[in-house]
Coordinates of C-alpha atoms in Angstrom, one line a residue:
M1 CA -35.3 -8.4 -55.2
R2 CA -37.3 -9.7 -52.3
K3 CA -34.1 -11.8 -51.2
S4 CA -32.0 -8.5 -51.2
K5 CA -34.9 -6.8 -49.4
Y6 CA -34.6 -9.2 -46.3
L7 CA -30.9 -10.0 -46.6
L8 CA -29.5 -6.4 -45.7
P9 CA -31.2 -6.2 -42.5
L10 CA -30.3 -9.6 -41.5
I11 CA -26.6 -8.9 -42.0
L12 CA -26.9 -5.6 -39.9
I13 CA -28.4 -7.5 -37.1
I14 CA -25.5 -10.0 -37.3
V15 CA -23.0 -7.5 -37.4
V16 CA -24.4 -5.5 -34.3
C17 CA -24.7 -9.0 -32.3
I18 CA -20.9 -9.6 -33.1
V19 CA -19.7 -6.2 -32.2
G20 CA -21.9 -6.2 -28.9
F21 CA -20.6 -9.5 -27.9
T22 CA -16.9 -8.5 -28.5
N23 CA -17.3 -5.4 -26.3
A24 CA -18.9 -7.2 -23.5
K25 CA -16.4 -9.9 -23.6
K26 CA -13.6 -7.1 -23.7
N27 CA -15.3 -5.1 -20.8
K28 CA -15.8 -8.4 -18.5
T29 CA -11.9 -9.3 -19.2
T30 CA -10.8 -6.0 -18.2
E31 CA -12.9 -6.2 -14.9
I32 CA -11.5 -9.5 -14.1
N33 CA -7.9 -8.2 -14.7
V34 CA -8.5 -5.2 -12.4
N35 CA -10.2 -7.4 -9.6
K36 CA -7.6 -9.9 -9.6
D37 CA -4.5 -7.8 -9.7
L38 CA -1.8 -10.3 -8.6
S39 CA 1.0 -7.6 -8.0
I40 CA -1.1 -6.0 -4.9
L41 CA -0.8 -7.7 -1.5
K42 CA -3.9 -7.7 0.6
F43 CA -4.4 -8.8 4.4
E44 CA -5.7 -12.1 5.1
N45 CA -8.8 -12.6 7.4
I46 CA -7.5 -13.9 10.7
N47 CA -9.6 -14.3 13.7
N48 CA -12.5 -13.0 11.6
I49 CA -11.0 -9.7 11.4
D50 CA -12.9 -8.1 8.3
F51 CA -10.4 -6.3 6.0
S52 CA -12.9 -6.3 2.9
K53 CA -13.5 -2.6 3.1
I54 CA -9.9 -1.7 2.8
K55 CA -8.7 0.0 -0.3
Y56 CA -5.2 -1.1 -1.3
I57 CA -2.8 1.4 -3.2
K58 CA 0.8 0.7 -4.6
S59 CA 3.9 2.7 -3.6
E60 CA 5.0 5.7 -5.5
T61 CA 7.7 5.0 -8.4
K62 CA 9.4 8.3 -8.8
K63 CA 13.0 8.4 -7.2
D64 CA 13.0 11.0 -4.3
K65 CA 16.8 12.2 -3.7
K66 CA 15.6 14.5 -0.7
L67 CA 13.7 11.6 0.9
E68 CA 16.8 9.2 0.4
D69 CA 19.0 11.8 2.1
A70 CA 16.6 12.0 5.0
F71 CA 16.4 8.3 5.7
A72 CA 20.3 7.6 4.9
K73 CA 21.0 10.3 7.5
V74 CA 18.7 8.2 10.1
Y75 CA 20.4 4.9 9.4
N76 CA 23.9 6.3 8.4
L77 CA 23.4 4.7 4.9
K78 CA 25.8 5.4 1.9
R79 CA 25.0 5.4 -1.7
D80 CA 26.5 2.6 -3.7
V81 CA 27.7 0.9 -0.5
D82 CA 24.5 -0.1 1.4
E83 CA 22.4 -2.2 -0.9
V84 CA 18.9 -0.7 0.2
R85 CA 15.5 -0.3 -1.8
Y86 CA 12.6 1.6 -0.8
Y87 CA 8.8 2.1 -1.1
Y88 CA 6.9 5.0 -0.1
N89 CA 3.6 6.6 -0.1
R90 CA 2.3 10.1 0.9
I91 CA -0.9 10.1 3.0
D92 CA -2.3 12.7 5.3
L93 CA -2.1 11.0 8.8
N94 CA -3.2 14.0 11.1
G95 CA -6.0 15.6 9.0
D96 CA -4.1 18.9 8.6
G97 CA -4.3 18.8 4.7
E98 CA -0.7 18.1 4.3
P99 CA 0.5 14.5 3.7
E100 CA 3.1 12.7 5.5
T101 CA 5.5 10.2 3.8
F102 CA 5.5 6.7 5.1
V103 CA 8.9 4.9 3.7
L104 CA 9.7 1.3 3.9
L105 CA 13.5 0.4 3.8
V106 CA 14.5 -3.2 2.4
G107 CA 17.9 -4.7 2.5
S108 CA 20.2 -6.8 4.7
S109 CA 21.2 -3.7 6.7
V110 CA 17.8 -2.6 7.7
C111 CA 15.9 -6.0 7.8
G112 CA 15.8 -8.9 10.2
T113 CA 13.9 -12.1 10.1
G114 CA 10.7 -10.3 11.6
G115 CA 10.5 -7.6 9.1
C116 CA 12.1 -4.2 7.9
S117 CA 12.7 -0.8 8.9
A118 CA 10.2 2.2 8.2
L119 CA 10.1 5.8 8.8
I120 CA 7.3 8.6 8.8
F121 CA 8.4 12.0 7.7
G122 CA 6.6 15.2 7.8
T123 CA 7.9 18.4 5.8
K124 CA 9.2 21.5 7.1
D125 CA 10.6 24.3 4.9
N126 CA 10.5 22.1 2.0
N127 CA 12.6 19.5 3.9
Y128 CA 11.8 16.2 5.4
K129 CA 11.3 16.0 9.1
L130 CA 11.4 12.8 11.0
L131 CA 8.2 12.0 13.1
S132 CA 8.3 8.3 13.8
R133 CA 10.5 5.2 13.1
F134 CA 9.6 1.5 13.0
T135 CA 11.2 -1.9 13.2
L136 CA 9.7 -5.1 12.3
V137 CA 7.4 -3.8 9.6
N138 CA 5.8 -6.1 6.9
N139 CA 3.8 -4.6 4.0
P140 CA 1.2 -3.6 3.5
I141 CA 0.3 -1.1 6.2
I142 CA -3.1 -0.2 6.9
V143 CA -4.0 3.3 7.8
S144 CA -7.2 3.0 9.8
E145 CA -10.0 5.4 9.8
N146 CA -9.7 5.1 13.6
K147 CA -7.7 7.9 15.1
T148 CA -5.7 8.5 18.4
D149 CA -4.9 12.1 19.5
G150 CA -6.0 13.1 16.0
W151 CA -3.7 10.8 14.1
N152 CA -4.8 7.6 12.2
N153 CA -4.0 4.3 13.8
L154 CA -1.9 1.9 11.8
I155 CA -2.3 -1.7 11.5
M156 CA 0.7 -3.8 10.8
Q157 CA 1.1 -7.4 10.2
I158 CA 3.5 -9.4 12.7
S159 CA 5.1 -12.5 11.3
G160 CA 8.3 -14.2 10.7
G161 CA 11.0 -15.1 13.4
G162 CA 9.0 -17.9 14.6
I163 CA 6.1 -15.7 15.7
K164 CA 2.6 -16.8 14.9
K165 CA 0.9 -14.4 12.5
Y166 CA -1.2 -11.5 13.8
Y167 CA -2.1 -7.9 13.4
A168 CA -1.2 -5.3 15.8
E169 CA -2.8 -1.8 16.3
M170 CA -0.2 1.3 16.3
K171 CA -1.6 4.3 18.1
Y172 CA -0.1 7.7 18.1
K173 CA 1.2 8.9 21.7
D174 CA 3.6 11.4 23.0
N175 CA 4.1 12.9 19.6
K176 CA 4.9 9.7 17.9
Y177 CA 4.0 6.3 16.7
P178 CA 5.4 3.3 18.9
L179 CA 8.7 1.9 17.5
N180 CA 7.9 -1.9 17.6
P181 CA 4.4 -3.3 16.5
S182 CA 5.2 -6.9 17.9
I183 CA 4.7 -5.5 21.6
Q184 CA 1.6 -3.6 20.7
Q185 CA -2.1 -4.3 21.1
E186 CA -3.4 -6.9 19.1
V187 CA -6.5 -6.3 16.8
K188 CA -9.5 -8.0 18.5
A189 CA -11.3 -11.1 16.8
G190 CA -14.1 -10.0 14.7
T191 CA -13.2 -6.3 14.2
E192 CA -14.2 -4.6 11.0
I193 CA -11.4 -2.6 9.6
K194 CA -11.9 0.5 7.4
G195 CA -9.0 2.5 5.8
T196 CA -6.2 2.4 3.1
G197 CA -3.6 -0.1 2.7
I198 CA -0.4 1.6 1.6
I199 CA 2.8 0.0 0.0
S200 CA 0.6 -2.9 -1.0
D201 CA 3.2 -4.0 -3.6
D202 CA 4.1 -7.5 -4.2
M203 CA 7.8 -7.2 -3.7
S204 CA 8.5 -10.4 -5.7
K205 CA 7.0 -8.2 -8.8
N206 CA 8.2 -4.9 -7.6
P207 CA 11.8 -4.5 -6.8
G208 CA 11.1 -0.8 -5.4
I209 CA 13.4 2.0 -5.8
K210 CA 17.2 1.5 -5.5
F211 CA 18.9 3.9 -2.9

């Protein structure tokens, strides 16, 4: 009887310890997996530029035929002829409460050694309206908290084509962003950048949406 009296509490203590250890291990594993998501690209710290406060998000996965029609018109692309993939995110760039759409196109007809083509669309009457276009774009693209003329500055990585890697800051001017990031002002050494990284997908793991 005396053995039974002490055996049951001992068994309960052992069970509680095992369950607690298992849950702790599970939570720790989940946290590690989230923090080490290898399918997300992040900017490297170059010249002591601090990107540690950037929140990175992946591109949308839903096919958007209206968006396809809009960018196909800009580049004269044809379905089932031009082999193009695209990645896009919607984000409010001018603080008016209505998101703009940033789309990055990938394919031999829209890319070169220094990067690919990208566009920003607004919406009007439920249709896409072209606001800005870009060349030599590499992902991810940083939407900085800093603004020019009410629009968020964009930070893009310049690389490829024999160019030494650096970061350029794209500032809104004359009702649009500049076309070519490789001729824009370089982000100063030691700068702390805050904002959101869009289209942060590792393209070797995410092929994008087929046009």
